Amino acid sequence: MTTEAADSSSAEIVTHSATSIPAHMAAVLLTGHGGLDRLEYRTDVPVPTARSGEVLVNVRAAGVNNTDINTRVGWYSKSVNSGTSDGLDTSDAESVVSSGDSSDAPWSGASLAFPRIQGADVCGVIMAVGGGIAPARIGERVLLRSMAPVRDVDESLVPFEFTTLGAERDGGFAQFVVADSVDAIAVDSDWSDVELGSIPCASSTAENMLRRAQVGAERVLITGASGGVGSALVQLASRRGAEVIAVCSAAKSDAVRELGASRVVDRDGDLLTELGSNSIDVVADLVAGPQWPGLLDVLRPGGRYVTSGAIAGPITELDVRSLYLKDLSLLGATYQPPHVFTDLVGYVERDEIRPIVATTLPLSEIADAQREFMSKRHVGKIVLVPPPVP
């Protein structure tokens, strides 16, 4: 049914398991680019097999992320100019995808193989291991890297190349998922499965943005601060000793302050009027869109701008004079060195951050979960829970 389950003949398979693994599982299949009607909940999907170097994980919780929806509708295609909240439901999504060539719709720039099981967040338990992996790993509670660095034949990293869980390979919207053993990171924490399932994608994205911008004890402006990545940015920047100024809707300001923001600015306000020119050391932006030029106005000379999203629209206007006269640095943040995720797991284990779970729903209600996600009424993460394995 899926790529991983169907093609297992090309690699050595020596599997050890602590218990019998069912032949089929519940999973959500993405059958093509488009609306919510492209998400098909099934209970007869073949359980994938752990090949050499891999582990089979029973998914206990999987968070919903922007990338799940963006990939489904083909938003990453260069032919799409709208924001991520535009045209994302069943009827309008078809026009988003058909407006251009959907072959570059995933963020990797390569065509997506269908059907695909999405889900970049996974908290689960290792149930079986493939050849070359110690059977002692069975029973470990793990978080899976959302973005796994590509390794060469000699195990060295290929610079800026990665595979994304739920895009280039099947992800966590299922009862079982296969991952490379090196990308299944054991976690020792008293957090619930749902709480842990809220962490991998959004929090690693946030930590990577802060790493790229080398954020320390300085003044940081965070846009989209109430979402999954934004709320993680607030916590993780505060952890680094930064003074956090957050941008979000007025209705969510109290919740964002509780996460560590020292000041909250209404997203509909004028940043230059609210903050003044040259007042911010680092901008961590997830919004872009029409108000983007104002972010450069508030950066001090020598300031840094880092982004990993464009929910208000990817096309902006740049006055190049602002860039060079103020000696600004503009940084993108997608590729994650391996230590970003292991550092994050350490923060969890030491309770240096806390989970922000807005809603939990059964995996079978994924359409409702994505509708709620798109409404942007929540703070933090929406997490899906697959049915327990008998």
CSV table of C-alpha atoms in Angstrom, one decimal:
chain,number,residue,atom,x,y,z
A,1,MET,CA,0.0,0.0,0.0
A,2,THR,CA,2.8,2.5,0.9
A,3,THR,CA,6.2,2.7,-0.5
A,4,GLU,CA,8.0,1.4,2.6
A,5,ALA,CA,5.6,-1.5,3.0
A,6,ALA,CA,5.6,-2.6,-0.6
A,7,ASP,CA,9.3,-2.5,-1.4
A,8,SER,CA,11.3,-4.5,1.1
A,9,SER,CA,13.2,-6.9,-1.2
A,10,SER,CA,16.1,-4.6,-1.8
A,11,ALA,CA,17.5,-4.7,1.7
A,12,GLU,CA,18.4,-7.3,4.3
A,13,ILE,CA,15.6,-7.9,6.8
A,14,VAL,CA,16.5,-9.4,10.1
A,15,THR,CA,13.7,-8.4,12.5
A,16,HIS,CA,13.5,-9.0,16.2
A,17,SER,CA,10.3,-8.1,18.1
A,18,ALA,CA,9.1,-8.4,21.7
A,19,THR,CA,5.5,-9.2,20.7
A,20,SER,CA,3.6,-10.2,17.6
A,21,ILE,CA,3.1,-7.3,15.1
A,22,PRO,CA,-0.3,-7.2,13.3
A,23,ALA,CA,-0.3,-7.4,9.6
A,24,HIS,CA,-2.4,-4.3,9.1
A,25,MET,CA,-2.9,-1.0,10.9
A,26,ALA,CA,-5.0,2.1,11.0
A,27,ALA,CA,-3.5,5.0,9.1
A,28,VAL,CA,-4.4,8.1,7.2
A,29,LEU,CA,-3.4,8.0,3.5
A,30,LEU,CA,-2.9,11.2,1.6
A,31,THR,CA,-4.1,10.2,-1.9
A,32,GLY,CA,-3.0,13.3,-3.8
A,33,HIS,CA,-2.7,17.1,-3.5
A,34,GLY,CA,-5.9,18.8,-2.7
A,35,GLY,CA,-8.5,19.3,0.0
A,36,LEU,CA,-9.5,17.4,3.1
A,37,ASP,CA,-11.2,14.8,0.9
A,38,ARG,CA,-7.7,13.7,0.0
A,39,LEU,CA,-7.2,12.3,3.6
A,40,GLU,CA,-8.4,8.7,3.7
A,41,TYR,CA,-8.6,7.0,7.1
A,42,ARG,CA,-8.1,3.3,6.6
A,43,THR,CA,-7.7,0.2,8.9
A,44,ASP,CA,-6.3,-2.2,6.3
A,45,VAL,CA,-2.9,-0.5,5.6
A,46,PRO,CA,0.0,-3.0,5.7
A,47,VAL,CA,2.3,-2.5,8.7
A,48,PRO,CA,5.8,-1.6,7.4
A,49,THR,CA,8.8,-3.8,8.1
A,50,ALA,CA,12.0,-2.6,9.8
A,51,ARG,CA,14.8,-3.2,7.4
A,52,SER,CA,18.5,-3.2,8.3
A,53,GLY,CA,19.4,-0.2,10.4
A,54,GLU,CA,15.7,0.6,11.0
A,55,VAL,CA,13.2,0.4,13.9
A,56,LEU,CA,9.5,-0.1,13.9
A,57,VAL,CA,7.7,2.3,16.2
A,58,ASN,CA,4.2,2.0,17.6
A,59,VAL,CA,2.9,5.6,17.3
A,60,ARG,CA,1.3,6.8,20.5
A,61,ALA,CA,0.8,10.5,19.6
A,62,ALA,CA,1.4,12.7,16.5
A,63,GLY,CA,1.1,16.4,16.4
A,64,VAL,CA,-0.5,18.5,13.6
A,65,ASN,CA,1.8,21.0,11.8
A,66,ASN,CA,1.6,23.6,9.1
A,67,THR,CA,3.8,21.4,6.9
A,68,ASP,CA,1.2,18.7,6.9
A,69,ILE,CA,-1.4,21.0,5.4
A,70,ASN,CA,1.0,22.9,3.2
A,71,THR,CA,2.2,19.6,1.6
A,72,ARG,CA,-1.3,18.3,1.2
A,73,VAL,CA,-2.4,21.4,-0.8
A,74,GLY,CA,0.9,21.9,-2.7
A,75,TRP,CA,1.6,25.3,-1.0
A,76,TYR,CA,5.4,24.9,-1.4
A,77,SER,CA,5.1,25.1,-5.2
A,78,LYS,CA,6.7,28.3,-6.5
A,79,SER,CA,3.5,28.9,-8.5
A,80,VAL,CA,1.5,29.5,-5.2
A,81,ASN,CA,1.7,33.1,-3.9
A,82,SER,CA,-1.1,33.0,-1.2
A,83,GLY,CA,-0.7,32.6,2.5
A,84,THR,CA,-0.9,29.3,4.2
A,85,SER,CA,-4.4,30.0,5.5
A,86,ASP,CA,-5.8,30.7,2.1
A,87,GLY,CA,-7.5,28.0,0.1
A,88,LEU,CA,-6.7,25.1,2.5
A,89,ASP,CA,-10.1,23.4,2.8
A,90,THR,CA,-11.7,20.9,0.4
A,91,SER,CA,-13.1,23.2,-2.3
A,92,ASP,CA,-10.5,25.9,-2.6
A,93,ALA,CA,-7.4,23.6,-2.2
A,94,GLU,CA,-8.0,22.1,-5.6
A,95,SER,CA,-7.5,25.6,-7.2
A,96,VAL,CA,-4.4,26.2,-5.2
A,97,VAL,CA,-2.8,23.0,-6.5
A,98,SER,CA,-4.1,23.4,-10.1
A,99,SER,CA,-2.8,27.0,-10.3
A,100,GLY,CA,0.6,25.7,-11.2
A,101,ASP,CA,2.8,22.7,-11.7
A,102,SER,CA,2.3,20.4,-8.6
A,103,SER,CA,5.5,18.5,-9.3
A,104,ASP,CA,7.4,21.0,-7.0
A,105,ALA,CA,4.6,21.0,-4.4
A,106,PRO,CA,6.5,19.4,-1.6
A,107,TRP,CA,9.2,21.5,0.1
A,108,SER,CA,12.0,19.2,-1.1
A,109,GLY,CA,11.1,20.4,-4.7
A,110,ALA,CA,10.6,16.8,-5.8
A,111,SER,CA,7.3,15.1,-6.7
A,112,LEU,CA,5.5,13.4,-3.8
A,113,ALA,CA,4.8,9.7,-4.0
A,114,PHE,CA,1.2,8.8,-3.4
A,115,PRO,CA,-0.4,7.4,-1.3
A,116,ARG,CA,1.7,8.9,1.5
A,117,ILE,CA,1.2,8.8,5.3
A,118,GLN,CA,1.9,12.2,6.6
A,119,GLY,CA,2.8,13.3,10.1
A,120,ALA,CA,6.1,14.9,11.1
A,121,ASP,CA,5.6,14.5,14.8
A,122,VAL,CA,6.0,11.1,16.4
A,123,CYS,CA,6.1,10.0,20.0
A,124,GLY,CA,6.1,6.2,20.3
A,125,VAL,CA,7.6,2.9,21.5
A,126,ILE,CA,10.0,0.7,19.5
A,127,MET,CA,8.3,-2.6,18.9
A,128,ALA,CA,10.8,-4.3,16.5
A,129,VAL,CA,14.3,-3.7,15.1
A,130,GLY,CA,15.8,-4.6,11.8
A,131,GLY,CA,19.2,-6.1,11.0
A,132,GLY,CA,22.2,-4.6,12.7
A,133,ILE,CA,20.2,-2.9,15.5
A,134,ALA,CA,20.4,-4.2,19.1
A,135,PRO,CA,17.2,-6.0,20.2
A,136,ALA,CA,17.7,-4.1,23.5
A,137,ARG,CA,16.2,-1.1,21.8
A,138,ILE,CA,12.8,-2.8,21.8
A,139,GLY,CA,10.6,-1.1,24.4
A,140,GLU,CA,12.3,2.2,24.3
A,141,ARG,CA,10.1,5.3,24.3
A,142,VAL,CA,11.3,7.5,21.5
A,143,LEU,CA,10.8,10.8,19.6
A,144,LEU,CA,11.6,10.7,15.9
A,145,ARG,CA,13.5,13.4,14.1
A,146,SER,CA,11.1,15.2,11.8
A,147,MET,CA,14.0,16.1,9.5
A,148,ALA,CA,16.6,13.4,9.2
A,149,PRO,CA,20.0,14.5,7.8
A,150,VAL,CA,21.1,12.5,4.7
A,151,ARG,CA,24.2,10.4,5.4
A,152,ASP,CA,26.7,9.3,2.8
A,153,VAL,CA,27.9,5.8,2.4
A,154,ASP,CA,30.6,6.4,5.0
A,155,GLU,CA,28.0,7.8,7.4
A,156,SER,CA,29.2,11.4,6.9
A,157,LEU,CA,26.5,14.0,6.6
A,158,VAL,CA,25.6,15.4,3.2
A,159,PRO,CA,25.5,19.2,3.7
A,160,PHE,CA,22.0,20.7,3.7
A,161,GLU,CA,20.3,17.5,2.6
A,162,PHE,CA,17.6,15.8,4.6
A,163,THR,CA,14.4,13.7,4.4
A,164,THR,CA,11.2,14.8,6.0
A,165,LEU,CA,9.0,12.4,8.0
A,166,GLY,CA,5.6,12.5,6.4
A,167,ALA,CA,6.8,13.8,3.0
A,168,GLU,CA,9.8,11.9,1.5
A,169,ARG,CA,8.9,8.9,3.7
A,170,ASP,CA,5.8,7.8,5.6
A,171,GLY,CA,5.2,9.5,8.9
A,172,GLY,CA,3.2,9.4,12.1
A,173,PHE,CA,-0.5,9.5,11.1
A,174,ALA,CA,-0.6,5.7,11.6
A,175,GLN,CA,-0.4,3.1,14.3
A,176,PHE,CA,3.1,2.2,13.1
A,177,VAL,CA,6.0,3.9,11.4
A,178,VAL,CA,9.5,2.9,10.4
A,179,ALA,CA,12.5,5.1,10.9
A,180,ASP,CA,16.3,4.8,10.8
A,181,SER,CA,17.5,3.7,14.3
A,182,VAL,CA,19.8,6.7,14.5
A,183,ASP,CA,16.8,9.1,14.1
A,184,ALA,CA,14.8,7.4,16.9
A,185,ILE,CA,16.0,9.3,20.0
A,186,ALA,CA,15.2,7.7,23.4
A,187,VAL,CA,13.5,10.0,25.8
A,188,ASP,CA,13.4,9.7,29.6
A,189,SER,CA,10.5,11.9,30.7
A,190,ASP,CA,7.4,11.8,32.8
A,191,TRP,CA,5.5,13.8,30.2
A,192,SER,CA,2.5,12.0,28.7
A,193,ASP,CA,2.7,10.6,25.1
A,194,VAL,CA,0.5,13.5,23.9
A,195,GLU,CA,2.7,16.1,25.5
A,196,LEU,CA,5.8,14.5,23.9
A,197,GLY,CA,4.0,14.2,20.6
A,198,SER,CA,3.6,18.0,20.5
A,199,ILE,CA,7.4,18.6,20.5
A,200,PRO,CA,9.4,17.2,17.5
A,201,CYS,CA,8.6,19.3,14.4
A,202,ALA,CA,7.6,22.7,15.8
A,203,SER,CA,10.1,22.8,18.7
A,204,SER,CA,13.0,21.5,16.6
A,205,THR,CA,12.2,24.1,13.9
A,206,ALA,CA,12.2,26.8,16.6
A,207,GLU,CA,15.4,25.7,18.2
A,208,ASN,CA,17.0,25.6,14.8
A,209,MET,CA,15.9,29.1,14.0
A,210,LEU,CA,17.5,30.4,17.2
A,211,ARG,CA,20.7,28.4,16.5
A,212,ARG,CA,21.0,29.9,13.0
A,213,ALA,CA,20.6,33.4,14.4
A,214,GLN,CA,22.9,32.7,17.3
A,215,VAL,CA,20.4,34.1,19.8
A,216,GLY,CA,21.6,34.9,23.2
A,217,ALA,CA,20.7,37.4,26.0
A,218,GLU,CA,19.3,40.0,23.6
A,219,ARG,CA,16.1,41.5,22.4
A,220,VAL,CA,14.1,39.1,20.2
A,221,LEU,CA,10.9,39.8,18.2
A,222,ILE,CA,8.8,36.7,17.5
A,223,THR,CA,6.0,36.8,15.0
A,224,GLY,CA,3.1,34.2,14.9
A,225,ALA,CA,3.9,33.6,18.6
A,226,SER,CA,0.8,31.7,19.5
A,227,GLY,CA,1.2,28.8,17.0
A,228,GLY,CA,3.2,25.6,17.4
A,229,VAL,CA,6.6,27.0,16.3
A,230,GLY,CA,5.9,30.5,17.7
A,231,SER,CA,5.0,29.3,21.2
A,232,ALA,CA,8.1,27.1,21.1
A,233,LEU,CA,10.2,30.1,20.0
A,234,VAL,CA,9.0,32.1,23.0
A,235,GLN,CA,10.0,29.4,25.4
A,236,LEU,CA,13.3,28.5,23.8
A,237,ALA,CA,14.4,32.1,23.3
A,238,SER,CA,13.6,32.8,27.0
A,239,ARG,CA,15.6,29.7,27.9
A,240,ARG,CA,18.6,31.4,26.2
A,241,GLY,CA,18.2,34.5,28.3
A,242,ALA,CA,16.5,36.6,25.6
A,243,GLU,CA,14.0,39.4,26.2
A,244,VAL,CA,11.1,38.2,24.1
A,245,ILE,CA,8.7,40.5,22.4
A,246,ALA,CA,5.9,38.5,20.8
A,247,VAL,CA,3.4,39.3,18.0
A,248,CYS,CA,0.0,37.7,18.1
A,249,SER,CA,-3.7,38.4,18.4
A,250,ALA,CA,-4.9,40.3,21.4
A,251,ALA,CA,-7.1,37.4,22.5
A,252,LYS,CA,-4.0,35.2,22.9
A,253,SER,CA,-1.7,37.7,24.6
A,254,ASP,CA,-2.1,36.4,28.1
A,255,ALA,CA,-1.3,32.9,27.1
A,256,VAL,CA,1.8,34.0,25.2
A,257,ARG,CA,3.0,36.0,28.2
A,258,GLU,CA,2.7,32.9,30.4
A,259,LEU,CA,5.2,31.2,28.0
A,260,GLY,CA,7.8,33.8,28.7
A,261,ALA,CA,7.2,36.9,26.6
A,262,SER,CA,7.9,40.1,28.4
A,263,ARG,CA,5.8,42.1,26.0
A,264,VAL,CA,3.1,41.3,23.4
A,265,VAL,CA,2.3,43.4,20.4
A,266,ASP,CA,-1.0,43.0,18.6
A,267,ARG,CA,-0.5,41.5,15.1
A,268,ASP,CA,-2.7,44.2,13.5
A,269,GLY,CA,-0.6,47.0,15.0
A,270,ASP,CA,2.2,49.0,13.4
A,271,LEU,CA,5.5,47.6,14.6
A,272,LEU,CA,7.5,50.7,13.9
A,273,THR,CA,5.0,52.8,16.0
A,274,GLU,CA,4.9,50.2,18.8
A,275,LEU,CA,8.6,49.4,19.1
A,276,GLY,CA,10.5,52.2,17.4
A,277,SER,CA,13.2,51.9,14.7
A,278,ASN,CA,16.5,50.1,15.4
A,279,SER,CA,15.0,48.6,18.6
A,280,ILE,CA,15.3,44.8,18.0
A,281,ASP,CA,18.5,42.6,17.9
A,282,VAL,CA,16.9,39.5,16.2
A,283,VAL,CA,13.6,38.9,14.4
A,284,ALA,CA,12.4,35.3,14.3
A,285,ASP,CA,9.6,35.4,11.7
A,286,LEU,CA,7.0,32.9,10.7
A,287,VAL,CA,4.5,35.2,9.0
A,288,ALA,CA,6.2,37.3,6.2
A,289,GLY,CA,3.4,38.7,4.0
A,290,PRO,CA,2.5,42.4,3.5
A,291,GLN,CA,3.9,43.6,6.9
A,292,TRP,CA,7.3,42.1,6.3
A,293,PRO,CA,9.2,45.4,5.5
A,294,GLY,CA,8.4,46.7,9.0
A,295,LEU,CA,10.4,43.8,10.5
A,296,LEU,CA,13.6,45.2,8.9
A,297,ASP,CA,12.7,48.8,10.1
A,298,VAL,CA,12.7,47.7,13.7
A,299,LEU,CA,16.0,45.7,13.5
A,300,ARG,CA,19.0,47.5,14.8
A,301,PRO,CA,22.1,48.0,12.5
A,302,GLY,CA,23.9,44.7,12.4
A,303,GLY,CA,20.7,42.9,13.4
A,304,ARG,CA,19.7,39.4,12.3
A,305,TYR,CA,16.4,38.2,10.7
A,306,VAL,CA,15.7,34.5,10.6
A,307,THR,CA,12.7,32.7,9.1
A,308,SER,CA,11.1,29.3,8.7
A,309,GLY,CA,7.6,30.2,7.5
A,310,ALA,CA,5.4,32.6,5.6
A,311,ILE,CA,1.9,32.0,6.8
A,312,ALA,CA,0.7,35.5,5.6
A,313,GLY,CA,2.2,35.0,2.2
A,314,PRO,CA,5.7,34.1,0.7
A,315,ILE,CA,6.0,37.1,-1.6
A,316,THR,CA,7.3,40.3,0.1
A,317,GLU,CA,8.8,43.6,-0.9
A,318,LEU,CA,12.5,44.3,0.1
A,319,ASP,CA,14.1,47.7,0.0
A,320,VAL,CA,17.6,46.6,-0.5
A,321,ARG,CA,18.9,49.8,1.0
A,322,SER,CA,17.5,48.6,4.4
A,323,LEU,CA,19.6,45.5,4.0
A,324,TYR,CA,22.9,47.0,3.2
A,325,LEU,CA,22.8,50.4,4.9
A,326,LYS,CA,22.0,48.6,8.2
A,327,ASP,CA,24.4,45.7,7.7
A,328,LEU,CA,21.5,43.2,8.3
A,329,SER,CA,21.8,39.4,8.0
A,330,LEU,CA,18.8,37.6,6.5
A,331,LEU,CA,18.8,33.9,7.4
A,332,GLY,CA,16.7,30.9,6.3
A,333,ALA,CA,16.4,27.9,8.7
A,334,THR,CA,15.3,24.5,7.4
A,335,TYR,CA,18.1,22.0,7.5
A,336,GLN,CA,18.8,20.8,11.1
A,337,PRO,CA,22.2,19.5,12.2
A,338,PRO,CA,21.7,16.3,14.3
A,339,HIS,CA,22.5,18.0,17.6
A,340,VAL,CA,19.5,20.3,17.3
A,341,PHE,CA,17.1,17.5,18.0
A,342,THR,CA,19.2,15.7,20.6
A,343,ASP,CA,19.6,19.1,22.4
A,344,LEU,CA,15.8,19.5,22.3
A,345,VAL,CA,15.3,16.1,23.9
A,346,GLY,CA,17.7,17.1,26.6
A,347,TYR,CA,15.6,20.2,27.3
A,348,VAL,CA,12.5,18.0,27.7
A,349,GLU,CA,14.2,15.6,30.0
A,350,ARG,CA,15.4,18.4,32.2
A,351,ASP,CA,12.0,20.1,32.1
A,352,GLU,CA,13.6,23.3,30.7
A,353,ILE,CA,10.6,23.7,28.4
A,354,ARG,CA,7.0,22.6,28.8
A,355,PRO,CA,4.5,21.3,26.3
A,356,ILE,CA,1.6,23.5,25.1
A,357,VAL,CA,-1.2,21.2,24.0
A,358,ALA,CA,-4.4,22.9,22.9
A,359,THR,CA,-6.5,19.9,21.8
A,360,THR,CA,-6.3,16.1,21.5
A,361,LEU,CA,-8.3,14.2,18.9
A,362,PRO,CA,-8.4,10.6,17.7
A,363,LEU,CA,-6.5,9.9,14.4
A,364,SER,CA,-9.7,9.1,12.7
A,365,GLU,CA,-10.8,12.8,13.2
A,366,ILE,CA,-7.8,14.2,11.3
A,367,ALA,CA,-10.1,16.4,9.1
A,368,ASP,CA,-11.6,18.0,12.2
A,369,ALA,CA,-8.1,18.5,13.6
A,370,GLN,CA,-6.9,20.2,10.5
A,371,ARG,CA,-10.0,22.4,10.3
A,372,GLU,CA,-9.3,23.5,13.9
A,373,PHE,CA,-5.7,24.0,13.1
A,374,MET,CA,-6.6,26.2,10.2
A,375,SER,CA,-8.9,28.3,12.3
A,376,LYS,CA,-5.9,29.6,14.3
A,377,ARG,CA,-8.1,29.8,17.4
A,378,HIS,CA,-5.7,27.8,19.5
A,379,VAL,CA,-2.4,28.4,21.3
A,380,GLY,CA,0.2,25.6,21.0
A,381,LYS,CA,-0.3,22.3,19.3
A,382,ILE,CA,-3.2,20.0,18.2
A,383,VAL,CA,-2.2,16.3,18.7
A,384,LEU,CA,-3.7,13.2,17.2
A,385,VAL,CA,-3.8,9.8,19.0
A,386,PRO,CA,-3.9,6.6,16.9
A,387,PRO,CA,-6.1,3.7,18.2
A,388,PRO,CA,-4.2,1.4,20.6
A,389,VAL,CA,-2.7,-1.8,19.2
A,390,PRO,CA,-4.6,-4.9,20.5
